[in-house]
Short mmCIF file of N, CA and C in Angstrom, two decimals:
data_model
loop_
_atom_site.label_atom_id
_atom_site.label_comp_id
_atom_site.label_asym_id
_atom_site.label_seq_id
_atom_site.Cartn_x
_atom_site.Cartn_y
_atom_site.Cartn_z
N UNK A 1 15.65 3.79 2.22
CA UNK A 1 14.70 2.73 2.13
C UNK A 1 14.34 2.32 3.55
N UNK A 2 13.05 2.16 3.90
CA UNK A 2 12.54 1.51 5.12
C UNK A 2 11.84 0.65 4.84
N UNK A 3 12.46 -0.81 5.61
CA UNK A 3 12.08 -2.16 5.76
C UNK A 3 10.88 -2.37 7.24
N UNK A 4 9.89 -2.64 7.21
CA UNK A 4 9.15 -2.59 8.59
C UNK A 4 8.40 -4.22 8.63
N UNK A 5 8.97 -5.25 10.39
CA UNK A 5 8.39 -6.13 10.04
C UNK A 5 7.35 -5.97 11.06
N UNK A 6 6.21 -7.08 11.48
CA UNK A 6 5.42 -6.80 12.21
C UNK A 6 4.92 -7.72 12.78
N UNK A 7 5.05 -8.72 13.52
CA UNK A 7 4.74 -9.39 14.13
C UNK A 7 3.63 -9.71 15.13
N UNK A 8 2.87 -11.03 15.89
CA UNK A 8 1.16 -10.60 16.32
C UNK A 8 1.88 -11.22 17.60
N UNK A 9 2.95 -11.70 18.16
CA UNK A 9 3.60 -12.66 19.39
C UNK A 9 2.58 -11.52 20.20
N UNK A 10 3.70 -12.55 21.57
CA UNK A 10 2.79 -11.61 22.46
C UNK A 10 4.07 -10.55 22.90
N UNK A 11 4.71 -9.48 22.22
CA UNK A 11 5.35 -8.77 22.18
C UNK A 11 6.62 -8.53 23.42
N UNK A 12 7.39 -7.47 23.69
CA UNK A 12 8.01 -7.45 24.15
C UNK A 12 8.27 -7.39 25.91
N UNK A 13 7.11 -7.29 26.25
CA UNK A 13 7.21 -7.21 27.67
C UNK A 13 7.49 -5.97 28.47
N UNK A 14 8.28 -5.92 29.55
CA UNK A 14 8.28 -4.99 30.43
C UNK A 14 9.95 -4.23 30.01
N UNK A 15 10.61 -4.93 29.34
CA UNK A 15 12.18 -4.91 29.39
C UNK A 15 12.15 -3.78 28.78
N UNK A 16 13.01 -2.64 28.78
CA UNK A 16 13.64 -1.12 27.67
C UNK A 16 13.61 -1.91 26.37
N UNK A 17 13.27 -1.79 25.51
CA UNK A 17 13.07 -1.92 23.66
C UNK A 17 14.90 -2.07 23.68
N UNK A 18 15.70 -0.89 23.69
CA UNK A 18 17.03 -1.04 23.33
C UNK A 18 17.88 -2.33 24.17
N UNK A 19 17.23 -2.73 25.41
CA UNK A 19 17.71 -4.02 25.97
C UNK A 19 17.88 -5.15 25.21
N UNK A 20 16.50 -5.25 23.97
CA UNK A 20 16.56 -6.37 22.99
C UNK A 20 18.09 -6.38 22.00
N UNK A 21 18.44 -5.64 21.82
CA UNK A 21 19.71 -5.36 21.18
C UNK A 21 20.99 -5.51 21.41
N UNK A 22 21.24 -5.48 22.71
CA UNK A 22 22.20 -5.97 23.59
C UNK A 22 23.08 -7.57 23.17
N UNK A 23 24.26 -7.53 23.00
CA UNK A 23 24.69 -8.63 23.03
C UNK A 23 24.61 -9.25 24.21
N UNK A 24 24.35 -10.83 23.99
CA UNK A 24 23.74 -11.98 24.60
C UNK A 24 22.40 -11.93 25.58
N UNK A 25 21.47 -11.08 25.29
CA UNK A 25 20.52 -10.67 26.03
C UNK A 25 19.12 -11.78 25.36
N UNK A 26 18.45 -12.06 26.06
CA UNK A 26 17.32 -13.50 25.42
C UNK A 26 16.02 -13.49 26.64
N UNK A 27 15.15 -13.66 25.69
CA UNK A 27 14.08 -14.15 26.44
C UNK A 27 13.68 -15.20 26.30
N UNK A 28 14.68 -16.02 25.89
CA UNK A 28 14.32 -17.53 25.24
C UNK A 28 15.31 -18.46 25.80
N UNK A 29 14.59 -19.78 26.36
CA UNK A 29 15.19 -20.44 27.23
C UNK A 29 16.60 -21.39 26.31
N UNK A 30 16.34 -21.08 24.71
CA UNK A 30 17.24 -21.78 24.47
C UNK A 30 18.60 -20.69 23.23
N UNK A 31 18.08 -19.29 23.21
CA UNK A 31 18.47 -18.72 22.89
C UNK A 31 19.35 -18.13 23.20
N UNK A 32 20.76 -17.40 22.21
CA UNK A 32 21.84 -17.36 22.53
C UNK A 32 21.98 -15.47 23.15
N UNK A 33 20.93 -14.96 22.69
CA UNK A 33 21.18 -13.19 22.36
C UNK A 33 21.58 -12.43 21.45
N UNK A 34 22.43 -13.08 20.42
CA UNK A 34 22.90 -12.58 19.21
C UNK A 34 22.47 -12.28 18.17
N UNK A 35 21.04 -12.83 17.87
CA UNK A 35 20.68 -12.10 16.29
C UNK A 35 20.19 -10.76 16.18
N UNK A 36 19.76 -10.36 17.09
CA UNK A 36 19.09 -8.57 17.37
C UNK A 36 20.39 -7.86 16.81
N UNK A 37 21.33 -8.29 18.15
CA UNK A 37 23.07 -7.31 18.13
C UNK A 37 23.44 -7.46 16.74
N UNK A 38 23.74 -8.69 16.52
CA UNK A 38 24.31 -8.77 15.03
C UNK A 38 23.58 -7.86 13.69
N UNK A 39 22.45 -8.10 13.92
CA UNK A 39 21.92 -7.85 12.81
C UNK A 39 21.65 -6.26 12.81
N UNK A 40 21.75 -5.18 13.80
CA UNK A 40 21.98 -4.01 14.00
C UNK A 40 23.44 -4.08 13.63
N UNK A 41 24.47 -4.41 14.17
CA UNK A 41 25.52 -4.18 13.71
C UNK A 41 25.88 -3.73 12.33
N UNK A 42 25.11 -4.90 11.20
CA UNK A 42 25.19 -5.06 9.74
C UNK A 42 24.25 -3.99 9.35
N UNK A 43 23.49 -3.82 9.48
CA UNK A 43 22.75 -2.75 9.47
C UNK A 43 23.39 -1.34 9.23
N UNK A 44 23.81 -0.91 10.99
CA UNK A 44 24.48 0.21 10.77
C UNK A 44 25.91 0.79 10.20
N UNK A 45 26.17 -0.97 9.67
CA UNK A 45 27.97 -0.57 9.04
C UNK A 45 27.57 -0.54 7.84
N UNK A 46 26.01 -0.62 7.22
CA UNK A 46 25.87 -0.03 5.83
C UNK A 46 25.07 1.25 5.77
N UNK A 47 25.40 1.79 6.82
CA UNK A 47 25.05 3.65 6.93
C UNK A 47 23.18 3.44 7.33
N UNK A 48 22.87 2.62 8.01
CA UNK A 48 21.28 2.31 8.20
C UNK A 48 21.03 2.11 10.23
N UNK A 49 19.86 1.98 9.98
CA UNK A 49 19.27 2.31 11.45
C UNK A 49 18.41 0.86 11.79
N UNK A 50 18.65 0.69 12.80
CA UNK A 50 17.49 -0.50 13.41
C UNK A 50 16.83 -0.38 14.89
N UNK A 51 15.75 -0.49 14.16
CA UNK A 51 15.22 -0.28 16.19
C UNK A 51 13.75 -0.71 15.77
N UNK A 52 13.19 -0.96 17.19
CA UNK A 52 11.83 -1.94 17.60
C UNK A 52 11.08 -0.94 17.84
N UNK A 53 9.58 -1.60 17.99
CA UNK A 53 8.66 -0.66 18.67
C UNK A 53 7.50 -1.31 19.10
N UNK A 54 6.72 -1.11 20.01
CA UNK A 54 5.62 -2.01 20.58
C UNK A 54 4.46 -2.13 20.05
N UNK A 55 3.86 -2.66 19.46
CA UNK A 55 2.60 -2.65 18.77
C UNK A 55 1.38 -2.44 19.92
N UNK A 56 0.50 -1.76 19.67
CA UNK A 56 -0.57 -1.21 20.75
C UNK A 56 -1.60 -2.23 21.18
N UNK A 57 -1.70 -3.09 19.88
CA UNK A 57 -2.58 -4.31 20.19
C UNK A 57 -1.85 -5.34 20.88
N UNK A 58 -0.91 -6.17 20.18
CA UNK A 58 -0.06 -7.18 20.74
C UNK A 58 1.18 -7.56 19.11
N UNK A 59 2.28 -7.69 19.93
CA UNK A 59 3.32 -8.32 18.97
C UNK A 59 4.45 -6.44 19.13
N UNK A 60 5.09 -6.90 18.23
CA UNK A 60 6.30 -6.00 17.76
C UNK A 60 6.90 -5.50 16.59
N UNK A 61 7.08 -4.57 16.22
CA UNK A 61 7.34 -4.16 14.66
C UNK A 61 9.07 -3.61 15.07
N UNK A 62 9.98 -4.44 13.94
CA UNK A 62 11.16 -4.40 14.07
C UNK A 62 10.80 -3.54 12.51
N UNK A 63 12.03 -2.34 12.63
CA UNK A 63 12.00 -1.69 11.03
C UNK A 63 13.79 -1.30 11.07
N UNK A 64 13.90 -1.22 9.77
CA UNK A 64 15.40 -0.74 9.51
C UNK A 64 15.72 0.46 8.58
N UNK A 65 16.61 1.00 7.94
CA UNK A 65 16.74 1.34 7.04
C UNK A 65 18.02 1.36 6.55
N UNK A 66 17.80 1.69 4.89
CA UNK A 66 19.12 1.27 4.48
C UNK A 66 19.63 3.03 3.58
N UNK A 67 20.55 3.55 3.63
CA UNK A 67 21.01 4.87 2.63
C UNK A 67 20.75 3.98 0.97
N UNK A 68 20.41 4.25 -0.06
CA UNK A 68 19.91 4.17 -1.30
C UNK A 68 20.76 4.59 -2.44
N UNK A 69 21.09 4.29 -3.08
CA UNK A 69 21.92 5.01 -4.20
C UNK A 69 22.02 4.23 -5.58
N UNK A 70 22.03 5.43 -6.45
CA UNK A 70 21.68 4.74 -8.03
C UNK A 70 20.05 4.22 -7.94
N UNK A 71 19.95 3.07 -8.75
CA UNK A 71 18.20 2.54 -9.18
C UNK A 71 17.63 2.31 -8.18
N UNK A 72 16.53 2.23 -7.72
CA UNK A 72 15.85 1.79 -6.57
C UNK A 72 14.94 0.86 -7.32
N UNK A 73 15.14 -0.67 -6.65
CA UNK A 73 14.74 -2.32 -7.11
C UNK A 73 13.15 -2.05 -6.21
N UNK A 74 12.29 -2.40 -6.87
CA UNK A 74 11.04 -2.62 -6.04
C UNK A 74 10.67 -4.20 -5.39
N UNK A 75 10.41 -4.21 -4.10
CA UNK A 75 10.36 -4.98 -3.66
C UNK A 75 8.89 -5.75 -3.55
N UNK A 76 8.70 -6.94 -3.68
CA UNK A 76 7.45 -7.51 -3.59
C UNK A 76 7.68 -9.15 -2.75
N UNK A 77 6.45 -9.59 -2.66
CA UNK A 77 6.73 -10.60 -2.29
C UNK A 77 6.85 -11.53 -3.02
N UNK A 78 7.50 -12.96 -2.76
CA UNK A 78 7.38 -13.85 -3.12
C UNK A 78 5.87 -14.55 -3.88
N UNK A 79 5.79 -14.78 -5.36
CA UNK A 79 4.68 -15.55 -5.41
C UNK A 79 4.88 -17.10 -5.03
N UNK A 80 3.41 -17.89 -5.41
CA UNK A 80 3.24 -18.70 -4.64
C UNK A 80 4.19 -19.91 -6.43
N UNK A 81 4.67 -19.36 -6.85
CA UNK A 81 5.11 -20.48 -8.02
C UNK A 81 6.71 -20.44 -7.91
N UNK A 82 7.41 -19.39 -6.62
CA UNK A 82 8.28 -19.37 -7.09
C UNK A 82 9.01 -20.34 -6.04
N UNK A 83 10.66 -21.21 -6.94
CA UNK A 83 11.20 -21.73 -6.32
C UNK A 83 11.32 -22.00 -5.06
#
């Protein structure tokens, strides 16, 4: 399964893509560095992949994936009635 998000910021800058991943690494004056690392971590201890990529216009597309097994649940979004 591949999850892809996509974002319009004004993307990643000049830094290596795999730098974002780094524990305690931030481009944010109040930010700690940890949710990129972490959340690759969880990622790849369920047999899955995470990595960034630069969008050509502006912003960043973070995607993951996960190994699949048994039913495959279709995913949609949220409607606008729900809880």
């Amino acid at each position: 399964m591949l999850i892809a998000v996509r974002d319009s910021g004004i993307g990643i800058g000049s830094q290596p893509i795999d730098e974002l991943f780094e524990a305690f690494f931030t481009t944010k004056a109040e930010g700690m560095g940890m949710g990129l690392a972490i959340s690759r971590s969880i990622v790849e201890a369920h047999g899955g992949r995470l990595w960034a990529e630069s969008n050509s216009d502006r912003g960043t597309t973070f995607q993951f994936t996960l190994p699949v097994e048994g039913n495959i649940v279709a995913l949609r979004e949220p409607s606008s009635n729900s809880p």
